[in-house]
Short mmCIF file of C-alpha atoms in Angstrom, two decimals:
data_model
loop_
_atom_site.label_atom_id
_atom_site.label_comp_id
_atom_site.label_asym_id
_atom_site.label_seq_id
_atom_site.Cartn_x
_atom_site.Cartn_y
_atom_site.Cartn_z
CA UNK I 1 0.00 0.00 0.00
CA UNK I 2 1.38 3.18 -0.63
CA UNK I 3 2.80 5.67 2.21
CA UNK I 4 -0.14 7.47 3.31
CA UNK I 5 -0.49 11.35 3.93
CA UNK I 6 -0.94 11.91 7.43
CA UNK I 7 -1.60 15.70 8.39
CA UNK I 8 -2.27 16.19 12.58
CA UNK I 9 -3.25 18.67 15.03
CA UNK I 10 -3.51 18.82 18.08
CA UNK I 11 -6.79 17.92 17.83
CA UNK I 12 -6.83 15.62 14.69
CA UNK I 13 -5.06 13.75 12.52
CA UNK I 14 -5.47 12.39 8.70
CA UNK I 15 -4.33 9.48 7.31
CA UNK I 16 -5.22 9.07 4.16
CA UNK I 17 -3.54 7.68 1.18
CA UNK I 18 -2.19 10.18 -1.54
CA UNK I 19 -4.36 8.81 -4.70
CA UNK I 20 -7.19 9.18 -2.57
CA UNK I 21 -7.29 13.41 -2.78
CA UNK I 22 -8.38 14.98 -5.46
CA UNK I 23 -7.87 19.18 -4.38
CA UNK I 24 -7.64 20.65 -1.25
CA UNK I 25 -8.73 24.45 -1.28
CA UNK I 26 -8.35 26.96 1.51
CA UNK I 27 -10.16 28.89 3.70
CA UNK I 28 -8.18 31.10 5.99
CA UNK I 29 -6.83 29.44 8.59
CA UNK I 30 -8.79 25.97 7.41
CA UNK I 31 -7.93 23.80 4.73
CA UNK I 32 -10.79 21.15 2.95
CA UNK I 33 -9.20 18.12 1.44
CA UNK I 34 -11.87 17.07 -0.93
CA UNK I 35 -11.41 13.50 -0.90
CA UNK I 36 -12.44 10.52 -4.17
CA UNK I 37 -15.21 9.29 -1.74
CA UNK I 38 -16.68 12.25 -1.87
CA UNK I 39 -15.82 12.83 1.53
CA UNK I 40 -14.25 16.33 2.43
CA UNK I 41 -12.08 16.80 5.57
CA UNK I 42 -11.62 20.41 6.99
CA UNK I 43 -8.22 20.97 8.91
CA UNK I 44 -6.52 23.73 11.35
CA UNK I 45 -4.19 23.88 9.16
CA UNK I 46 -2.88 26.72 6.14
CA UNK I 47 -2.49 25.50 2.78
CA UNK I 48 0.97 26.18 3.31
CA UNK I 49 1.24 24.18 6.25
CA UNK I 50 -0.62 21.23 4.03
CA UNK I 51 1.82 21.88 1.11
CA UNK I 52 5.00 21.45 3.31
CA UNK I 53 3.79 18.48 4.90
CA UNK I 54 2.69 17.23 1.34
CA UNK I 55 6.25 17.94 0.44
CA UNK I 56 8.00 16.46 3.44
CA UNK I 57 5.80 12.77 3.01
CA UNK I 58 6.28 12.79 -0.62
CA UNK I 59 8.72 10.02 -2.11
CA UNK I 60 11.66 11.93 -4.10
CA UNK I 61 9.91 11.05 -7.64
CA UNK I 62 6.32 11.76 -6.51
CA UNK I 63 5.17 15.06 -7.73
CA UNK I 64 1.50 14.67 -8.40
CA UNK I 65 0.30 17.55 -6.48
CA UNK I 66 0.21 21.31 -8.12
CA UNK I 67 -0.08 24.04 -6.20
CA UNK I 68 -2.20 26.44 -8.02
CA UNK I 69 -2.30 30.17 -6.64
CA UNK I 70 -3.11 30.63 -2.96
CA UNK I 71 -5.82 28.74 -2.52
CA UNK I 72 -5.64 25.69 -4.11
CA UNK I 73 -3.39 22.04 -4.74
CA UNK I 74 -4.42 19.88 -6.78
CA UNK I 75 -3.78 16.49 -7.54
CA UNK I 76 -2.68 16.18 -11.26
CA UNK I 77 -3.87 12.37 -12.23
CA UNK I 78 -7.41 13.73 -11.50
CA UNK I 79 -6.93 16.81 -13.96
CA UNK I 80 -9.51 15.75 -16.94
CA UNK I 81 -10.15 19.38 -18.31
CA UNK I 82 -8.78 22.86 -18.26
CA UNK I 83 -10.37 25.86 -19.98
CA UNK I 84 -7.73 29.00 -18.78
CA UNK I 85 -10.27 31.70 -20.26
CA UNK I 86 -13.79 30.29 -18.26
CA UNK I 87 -11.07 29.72 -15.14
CA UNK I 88 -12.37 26.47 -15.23
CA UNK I 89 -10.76 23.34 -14.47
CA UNK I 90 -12.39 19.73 -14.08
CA UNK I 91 -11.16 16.81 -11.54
CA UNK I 92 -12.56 13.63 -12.59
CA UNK I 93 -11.77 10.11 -12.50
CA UNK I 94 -13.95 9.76 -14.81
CA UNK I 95 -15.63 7.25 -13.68
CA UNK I 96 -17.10 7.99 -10.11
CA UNK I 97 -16.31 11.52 -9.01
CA UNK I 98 -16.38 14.97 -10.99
CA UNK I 99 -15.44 18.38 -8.92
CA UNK I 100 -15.33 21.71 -10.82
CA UNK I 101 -12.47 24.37 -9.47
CA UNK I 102 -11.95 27.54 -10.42
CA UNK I 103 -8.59 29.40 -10.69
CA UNK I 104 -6.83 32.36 -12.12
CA UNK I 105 -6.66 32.46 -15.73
CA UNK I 106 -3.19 32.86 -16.03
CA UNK I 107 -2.70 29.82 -13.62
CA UNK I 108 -4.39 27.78 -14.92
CA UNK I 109 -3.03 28.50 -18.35
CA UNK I 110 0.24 28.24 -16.92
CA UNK I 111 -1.30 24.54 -15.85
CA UNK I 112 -1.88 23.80 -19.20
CA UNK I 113 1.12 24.27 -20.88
CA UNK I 114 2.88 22.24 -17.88
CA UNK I 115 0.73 19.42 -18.51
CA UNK I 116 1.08 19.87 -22.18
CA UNK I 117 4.85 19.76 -21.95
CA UNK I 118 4.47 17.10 -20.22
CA UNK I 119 2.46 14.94 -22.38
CA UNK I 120 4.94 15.53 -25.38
CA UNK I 121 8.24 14.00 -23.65
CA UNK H 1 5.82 32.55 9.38
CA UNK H 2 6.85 33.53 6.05
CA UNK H 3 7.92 30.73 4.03
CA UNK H 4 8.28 29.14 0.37
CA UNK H 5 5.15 27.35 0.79
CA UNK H 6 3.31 30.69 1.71
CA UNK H 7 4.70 32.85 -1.16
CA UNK H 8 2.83 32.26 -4.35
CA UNK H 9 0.77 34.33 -6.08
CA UNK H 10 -2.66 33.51 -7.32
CA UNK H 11 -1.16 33.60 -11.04
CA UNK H 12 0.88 30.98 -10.44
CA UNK H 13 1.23 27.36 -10.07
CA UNK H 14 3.67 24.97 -8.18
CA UNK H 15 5.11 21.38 -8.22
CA UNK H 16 4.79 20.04 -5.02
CA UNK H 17 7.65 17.64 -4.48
CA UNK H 18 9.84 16.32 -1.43
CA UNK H 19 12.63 18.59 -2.79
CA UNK H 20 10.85 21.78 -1.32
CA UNK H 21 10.98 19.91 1.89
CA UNK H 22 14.86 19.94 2.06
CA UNK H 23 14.97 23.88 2.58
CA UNK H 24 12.84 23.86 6.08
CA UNK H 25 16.08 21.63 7.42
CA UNK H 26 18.74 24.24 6.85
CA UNK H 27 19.17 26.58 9.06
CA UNK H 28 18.11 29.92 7.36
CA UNK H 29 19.51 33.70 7.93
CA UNK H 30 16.60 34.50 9.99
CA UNK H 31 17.02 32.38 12.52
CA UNK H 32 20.37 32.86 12.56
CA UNK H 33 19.00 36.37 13.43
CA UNK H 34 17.31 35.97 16.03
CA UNK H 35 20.54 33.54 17.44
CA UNK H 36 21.93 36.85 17.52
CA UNK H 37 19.21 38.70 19.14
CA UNK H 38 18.81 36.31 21.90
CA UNK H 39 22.39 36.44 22.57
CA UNK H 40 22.44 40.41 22.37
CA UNK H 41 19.74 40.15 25.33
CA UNK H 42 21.28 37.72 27.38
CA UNK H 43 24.39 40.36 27.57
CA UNK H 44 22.30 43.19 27.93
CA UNK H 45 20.37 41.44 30.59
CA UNK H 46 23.55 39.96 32.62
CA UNK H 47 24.98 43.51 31.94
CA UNK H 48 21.75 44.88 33.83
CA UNK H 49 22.36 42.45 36.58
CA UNK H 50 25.60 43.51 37.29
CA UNK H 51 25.22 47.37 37.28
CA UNK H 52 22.05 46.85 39.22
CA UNK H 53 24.08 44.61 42.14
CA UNK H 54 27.02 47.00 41.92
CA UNK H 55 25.39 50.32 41.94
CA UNK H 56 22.15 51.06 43.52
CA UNK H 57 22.32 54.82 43.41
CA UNK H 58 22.43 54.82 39.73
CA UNK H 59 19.12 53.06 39.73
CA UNK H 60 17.58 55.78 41.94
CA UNK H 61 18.42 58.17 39.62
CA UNK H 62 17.37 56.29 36.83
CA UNK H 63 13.68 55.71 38.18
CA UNK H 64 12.28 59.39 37.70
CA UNK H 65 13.55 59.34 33.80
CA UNK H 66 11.48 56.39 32.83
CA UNK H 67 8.60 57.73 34.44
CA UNK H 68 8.66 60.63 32.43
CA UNK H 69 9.06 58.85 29.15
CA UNK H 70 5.30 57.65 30.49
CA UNK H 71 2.56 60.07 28.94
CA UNK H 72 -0.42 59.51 30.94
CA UNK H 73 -0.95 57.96 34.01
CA UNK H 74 0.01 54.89 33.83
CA UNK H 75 -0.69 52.07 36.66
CA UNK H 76 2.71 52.13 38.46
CA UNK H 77 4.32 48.36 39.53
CA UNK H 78 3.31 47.16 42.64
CA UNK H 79 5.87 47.57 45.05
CA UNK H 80 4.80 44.87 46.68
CA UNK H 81 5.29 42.02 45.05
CA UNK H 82 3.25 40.29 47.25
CA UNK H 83 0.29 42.58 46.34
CA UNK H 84 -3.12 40.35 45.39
CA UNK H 85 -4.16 40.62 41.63
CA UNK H 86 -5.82 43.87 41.05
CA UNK H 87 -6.69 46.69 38.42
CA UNK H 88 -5.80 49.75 38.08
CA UNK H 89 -8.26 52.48 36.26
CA UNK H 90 -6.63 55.69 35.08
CA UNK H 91 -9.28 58.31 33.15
CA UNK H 92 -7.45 60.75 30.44
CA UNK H 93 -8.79 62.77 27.90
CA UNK H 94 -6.88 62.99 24.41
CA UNK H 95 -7.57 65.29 21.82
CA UNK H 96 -10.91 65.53 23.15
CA UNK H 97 -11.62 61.97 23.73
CA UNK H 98 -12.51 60.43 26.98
CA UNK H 99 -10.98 57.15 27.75
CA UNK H 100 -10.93 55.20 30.71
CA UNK H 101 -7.90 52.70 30.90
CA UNK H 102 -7.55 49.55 33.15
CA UNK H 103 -4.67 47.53 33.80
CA UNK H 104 -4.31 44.19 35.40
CA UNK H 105 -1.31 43.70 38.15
CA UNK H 106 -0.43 40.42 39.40
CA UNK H 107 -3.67 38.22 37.36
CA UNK H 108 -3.11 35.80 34.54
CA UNK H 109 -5.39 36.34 31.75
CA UNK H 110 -7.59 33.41 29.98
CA UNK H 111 -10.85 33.27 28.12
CA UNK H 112 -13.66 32.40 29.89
CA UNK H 113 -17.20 30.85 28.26
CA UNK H 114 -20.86 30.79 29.74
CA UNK H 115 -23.10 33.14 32.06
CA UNK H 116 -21.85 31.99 35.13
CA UNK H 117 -18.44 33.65 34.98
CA UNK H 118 -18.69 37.17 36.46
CA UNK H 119 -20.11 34.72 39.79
CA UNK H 120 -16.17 33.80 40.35
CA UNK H 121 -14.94 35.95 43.30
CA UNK H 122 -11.44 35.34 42.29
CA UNK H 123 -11.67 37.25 39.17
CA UNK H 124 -9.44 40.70 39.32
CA UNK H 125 -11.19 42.02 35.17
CA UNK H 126 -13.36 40.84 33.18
CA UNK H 127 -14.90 42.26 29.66
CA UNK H 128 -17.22 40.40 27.22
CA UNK H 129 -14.58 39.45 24.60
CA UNK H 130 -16.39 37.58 21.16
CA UNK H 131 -19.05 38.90 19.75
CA UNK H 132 -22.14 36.45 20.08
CA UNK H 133 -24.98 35.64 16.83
CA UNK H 134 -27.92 36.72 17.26
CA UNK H 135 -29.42 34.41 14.98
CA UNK H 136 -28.35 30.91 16.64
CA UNK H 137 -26.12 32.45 19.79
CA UNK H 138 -23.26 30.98 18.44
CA UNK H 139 -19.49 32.95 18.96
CA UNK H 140 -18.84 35.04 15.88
CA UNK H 141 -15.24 33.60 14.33
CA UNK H 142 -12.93 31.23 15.38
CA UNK H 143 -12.84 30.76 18.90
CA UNK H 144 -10.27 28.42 21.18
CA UNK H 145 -10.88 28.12 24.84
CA UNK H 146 -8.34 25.95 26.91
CA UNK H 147 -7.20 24.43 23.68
CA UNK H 148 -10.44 23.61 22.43
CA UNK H 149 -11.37 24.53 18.91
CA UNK H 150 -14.98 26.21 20.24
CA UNK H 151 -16.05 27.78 16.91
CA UNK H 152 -15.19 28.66 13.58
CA UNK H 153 -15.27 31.43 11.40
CA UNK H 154 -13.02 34.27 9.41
CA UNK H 155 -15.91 37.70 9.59
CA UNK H 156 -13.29 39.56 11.65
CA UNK H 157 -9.64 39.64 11.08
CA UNK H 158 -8.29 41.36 14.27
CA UNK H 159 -7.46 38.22 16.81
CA UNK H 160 -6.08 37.95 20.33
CA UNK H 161 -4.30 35.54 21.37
CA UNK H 162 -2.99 33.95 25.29
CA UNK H 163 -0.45 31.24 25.05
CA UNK H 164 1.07 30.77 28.40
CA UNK H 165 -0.30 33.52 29.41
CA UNK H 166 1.25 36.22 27.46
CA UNK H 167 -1.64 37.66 25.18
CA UNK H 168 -1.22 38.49 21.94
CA UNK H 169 -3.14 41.24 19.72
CA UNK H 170 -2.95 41.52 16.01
CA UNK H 171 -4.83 41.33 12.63
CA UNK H 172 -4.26 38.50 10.42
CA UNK H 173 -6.83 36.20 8.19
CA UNK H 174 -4.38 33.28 8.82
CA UNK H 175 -2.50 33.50 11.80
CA UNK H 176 0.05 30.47 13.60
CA UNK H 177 -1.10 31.83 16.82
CA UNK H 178 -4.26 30.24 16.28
CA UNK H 179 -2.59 26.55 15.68
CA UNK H 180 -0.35 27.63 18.78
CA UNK H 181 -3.55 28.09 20.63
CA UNK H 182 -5.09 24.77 19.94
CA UNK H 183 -1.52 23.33 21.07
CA UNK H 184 -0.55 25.02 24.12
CA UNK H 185 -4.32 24.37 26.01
CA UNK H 186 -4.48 28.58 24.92
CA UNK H 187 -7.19 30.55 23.93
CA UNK H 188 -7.84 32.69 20.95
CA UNK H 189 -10.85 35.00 19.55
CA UNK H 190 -11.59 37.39 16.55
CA UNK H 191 -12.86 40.46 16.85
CA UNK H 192 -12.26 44.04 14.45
CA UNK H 193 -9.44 45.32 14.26
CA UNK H 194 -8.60 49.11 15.47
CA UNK H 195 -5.03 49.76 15.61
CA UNK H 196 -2.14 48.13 13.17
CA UNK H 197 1.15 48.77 13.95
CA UNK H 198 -0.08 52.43 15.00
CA UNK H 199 -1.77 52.93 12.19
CA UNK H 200 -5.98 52.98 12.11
CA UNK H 201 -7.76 50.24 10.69
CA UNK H 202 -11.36 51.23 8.63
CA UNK H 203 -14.13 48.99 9.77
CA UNK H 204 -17.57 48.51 8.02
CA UNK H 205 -20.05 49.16 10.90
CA UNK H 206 -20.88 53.04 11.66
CA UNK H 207 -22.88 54.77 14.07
CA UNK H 208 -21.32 56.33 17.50
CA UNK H 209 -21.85 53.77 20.78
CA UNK H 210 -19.46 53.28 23.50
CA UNK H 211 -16.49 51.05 22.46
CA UNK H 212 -14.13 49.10 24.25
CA UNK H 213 -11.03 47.81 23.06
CA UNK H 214 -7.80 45.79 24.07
CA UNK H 215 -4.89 47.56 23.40
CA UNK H 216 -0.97 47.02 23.90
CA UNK H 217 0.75 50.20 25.27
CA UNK H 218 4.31 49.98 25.95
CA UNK H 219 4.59 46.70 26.23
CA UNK H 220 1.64 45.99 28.57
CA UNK H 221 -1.65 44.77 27.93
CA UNK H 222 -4.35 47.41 28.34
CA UNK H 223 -8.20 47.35 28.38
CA UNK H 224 -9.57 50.87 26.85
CA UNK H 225 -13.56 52.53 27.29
CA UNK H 226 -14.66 55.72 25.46
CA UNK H 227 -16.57 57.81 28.48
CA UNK H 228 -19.13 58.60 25.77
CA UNK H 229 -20.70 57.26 22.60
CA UNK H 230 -18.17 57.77 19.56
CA UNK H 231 -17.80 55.98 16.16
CA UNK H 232 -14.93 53.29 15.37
CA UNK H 233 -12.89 55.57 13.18
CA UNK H 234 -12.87 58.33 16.31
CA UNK H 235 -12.32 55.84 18.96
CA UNK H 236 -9.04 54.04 16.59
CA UNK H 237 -7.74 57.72 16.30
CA UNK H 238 -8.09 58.29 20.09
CA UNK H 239 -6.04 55.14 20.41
CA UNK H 240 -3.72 56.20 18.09
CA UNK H 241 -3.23 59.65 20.11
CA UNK H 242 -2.51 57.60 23.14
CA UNK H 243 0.40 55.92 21.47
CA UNK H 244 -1.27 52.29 21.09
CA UNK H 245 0.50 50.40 18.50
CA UNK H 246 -1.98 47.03 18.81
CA UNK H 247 -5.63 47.24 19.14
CA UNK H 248 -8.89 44.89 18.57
CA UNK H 249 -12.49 45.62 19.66
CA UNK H 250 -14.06 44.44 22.41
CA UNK H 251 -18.02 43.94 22.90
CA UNK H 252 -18.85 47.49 23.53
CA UNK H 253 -22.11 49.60 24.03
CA UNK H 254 -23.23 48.27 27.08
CA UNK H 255 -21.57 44.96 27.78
CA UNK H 256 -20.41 44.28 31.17
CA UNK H 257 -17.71 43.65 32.96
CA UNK H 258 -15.69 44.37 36.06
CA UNK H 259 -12.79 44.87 37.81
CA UNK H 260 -11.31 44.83 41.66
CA UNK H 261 -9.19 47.67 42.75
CA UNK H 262 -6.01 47.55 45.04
CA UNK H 263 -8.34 47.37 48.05
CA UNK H 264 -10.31 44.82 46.84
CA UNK H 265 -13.58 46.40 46.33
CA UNK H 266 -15.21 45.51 43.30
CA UNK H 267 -16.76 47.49 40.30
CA UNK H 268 -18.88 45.91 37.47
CA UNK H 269 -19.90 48.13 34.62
CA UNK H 270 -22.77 47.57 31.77
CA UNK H 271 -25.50 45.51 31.45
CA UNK H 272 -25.67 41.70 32.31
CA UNK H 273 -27.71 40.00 29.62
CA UNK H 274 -31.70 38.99 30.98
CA UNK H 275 -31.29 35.69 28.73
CA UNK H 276 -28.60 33.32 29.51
CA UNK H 277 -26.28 33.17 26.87
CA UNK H 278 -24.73 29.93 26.74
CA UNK H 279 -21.26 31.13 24.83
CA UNK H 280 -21.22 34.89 26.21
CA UNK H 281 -17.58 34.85 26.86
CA UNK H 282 -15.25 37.21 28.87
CA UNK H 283 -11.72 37.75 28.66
CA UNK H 284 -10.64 37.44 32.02
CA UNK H 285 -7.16 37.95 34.80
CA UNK H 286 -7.41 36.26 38.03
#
């Protein structure tokens, strides 16, 4: 089973394994990981705070998540559709789950060409 | 807390990977910083130590100079040291502003939830601290008592903080006090902010009531009443007269409170609510 992402407070802690969240947005001081289930899980914790620890739990060649402006990460193997000019961008599995995000239009333009790139190697 | 993982505009995107991890284990320049700050203290405080041991009379002399530096009336330190907890009001008037000013002596402050609080005889101040819904009586923002996450919310972004007792007042939408809070068994609340780095802050709501506020004034924790019914913007500028760097609102109009003087007697001010309010909350030094 893979290493799991395990975030804790002093009050909580989630384990949960990475291919399991789809985005995690945030709110202030909270931070919702939106979860494949459908389940979301709100956190004490920055987005920062989630991105370091995200970071530190990663392995070495493991870099499916994207931060994406402030408020957002995303997890890229959910990514099923971009549109940078309706700051619109899809998380699917296309099968079970579909969440609609919204970002900046540069982002998420920036996004695309990554992913782009990416595809063409 | 400023970090990499912080500093990213909304235009742009980041790989998360374990590299970014490796940077949080060096030591950086800032804390090498405050290495050197620390250390500067420790001197200057061993160097107090040993002037104070080795020359009393220059200490005497000293005394009157600092108390001029002081503006108004400030609540001197108790001699005694012994002394029970207490507060001490001093009135002033500043640029036309009336402001009453108590300060806690010898009382640890906390945060202090339900209706039953202004019963405890032990208390030396209390003041209503969160504002409370009036649609389902819930505490408006986040709001940590004893460590406890107690509610949730980001309406107001001035906070205060007590960690160990030393309270904290600032403005921040995202603040690590609030994580320190949950940690440390502290307590934490949102309220408007008033006063930024001495600077006013605009809020939203007009109209002219009587407003409280907790303010830090050279160095020292302070609570702050207009005498008479003024509007946030005049009430921030009266506490930026008075040389308050720090300052959030407190539940003002007539919300109550009180306070023991040095003797012991005590006052209470405002109006205790006819309905009990389950989360009407106080911050409070005993």
């Amino acid at each position: 089973m893979d290493r799991r992402l395990v975030f804790a407070t002093s009050t909580e802690m989630l384990r949960v394994p990475p291919d399991c969240v789809v985005y995690i947005t945030a709110d202030g001081n909270y931070s919702a990981i939106n979860m494949a289930d459908g389940g979301c899980f709100v956190l004490t914790l920055q987005l920062g705070q989630i991105e370091r620890r995200i970071a530190e739990m990663l392995e070495s060649n493991d870099n499916r998540f994207i931060r994406i402006g402030k408020s957002l990460i995303v997890n890229r193997d959910y990514i099923a559709f971009i549109n940078p000019p309706r700051q619109k961008m899809v998380l699917s599995d296309c099968r079970t789950f579909r969440h609609e995000v919204s970002a900046s239009k540069e982002a998420l333009k920036a996004l695309k060409e990554l992913l782009e790139r990416e595809s063409t190697k | 807390m400023s970090n990499k993982h912080n500093d990213i505009n909304d235009d742009e995107i980041r790989i998360i990977s374990s590299t970014d991890a490796e940077p949080h284990n060096r030591v950086r320049p800032v804390y090498i910083v405050w290495a050197c700050v620390a250390a500067l203290l420790i001197i200057v405080g061993l160097a107090v130590i040993f002037f104070s041991a080795s020359d009393e009379i220059e200490i005497q002399e000293m005394q009157p100079a600092i108390e001029e530096t002081v503006a108004l009336e400030l609540p001197e330190k108790a001699a005694n040291a012994q002394l029970q907890g207490h507060a001490v009001l001093s009135d002033t008037t500043i640029n036309g502003a009336k402001l009453r000013l108590l300060c806690p002596e010898n009382a640890t402050p906390s945060l202090e939830v339900g209706p039953d609080v202004l019963a405890d005889t032990s208390i030396v101040m209390a003041l209503q601290a969160a504002d409370i819904r009036r649609d389902n009586g819930e505490i408006v923002g986040t709001c940590v008592v004893g460590g406890e996450l107690r509610s949730k919310g980001e309406a107001k972004a001035g906070f205060c903080s007590i960690i160990n007792g030393e309270i904290t007042v600032g403005v921040a939408d995202a603040t690590p006090k609030l994580e320190e809070a949950l940690m440390n068994n502290g307590y934490f609340f949102r309220q408007y902010p008033l006063v930024v780095g001495g600077q006013i802050v605009e809020n939203k709501p007009k109209g002219r009531a009587i407003r409280k506020a907790l303010a830090e004034l050279d160095g020292r924790i302070y609570a702050v009443s207009s005498l008479e019914r003024m509007s946030f913007y005049d009430f921030s500028q009266a506490l930026v007269d008075l040389g308050i760097r720090n300052a959030i609102y407190l539940v003002g109009a007539n919300s109550c409170g009180l306070y023991r003087d040095a003797q012991g007697k005590v006052f209470t001010f405002g109006t205790i609510p006819s309905e009990q309010l389950a989360n009407i909350n106080y911050i409070v030094w005993r």
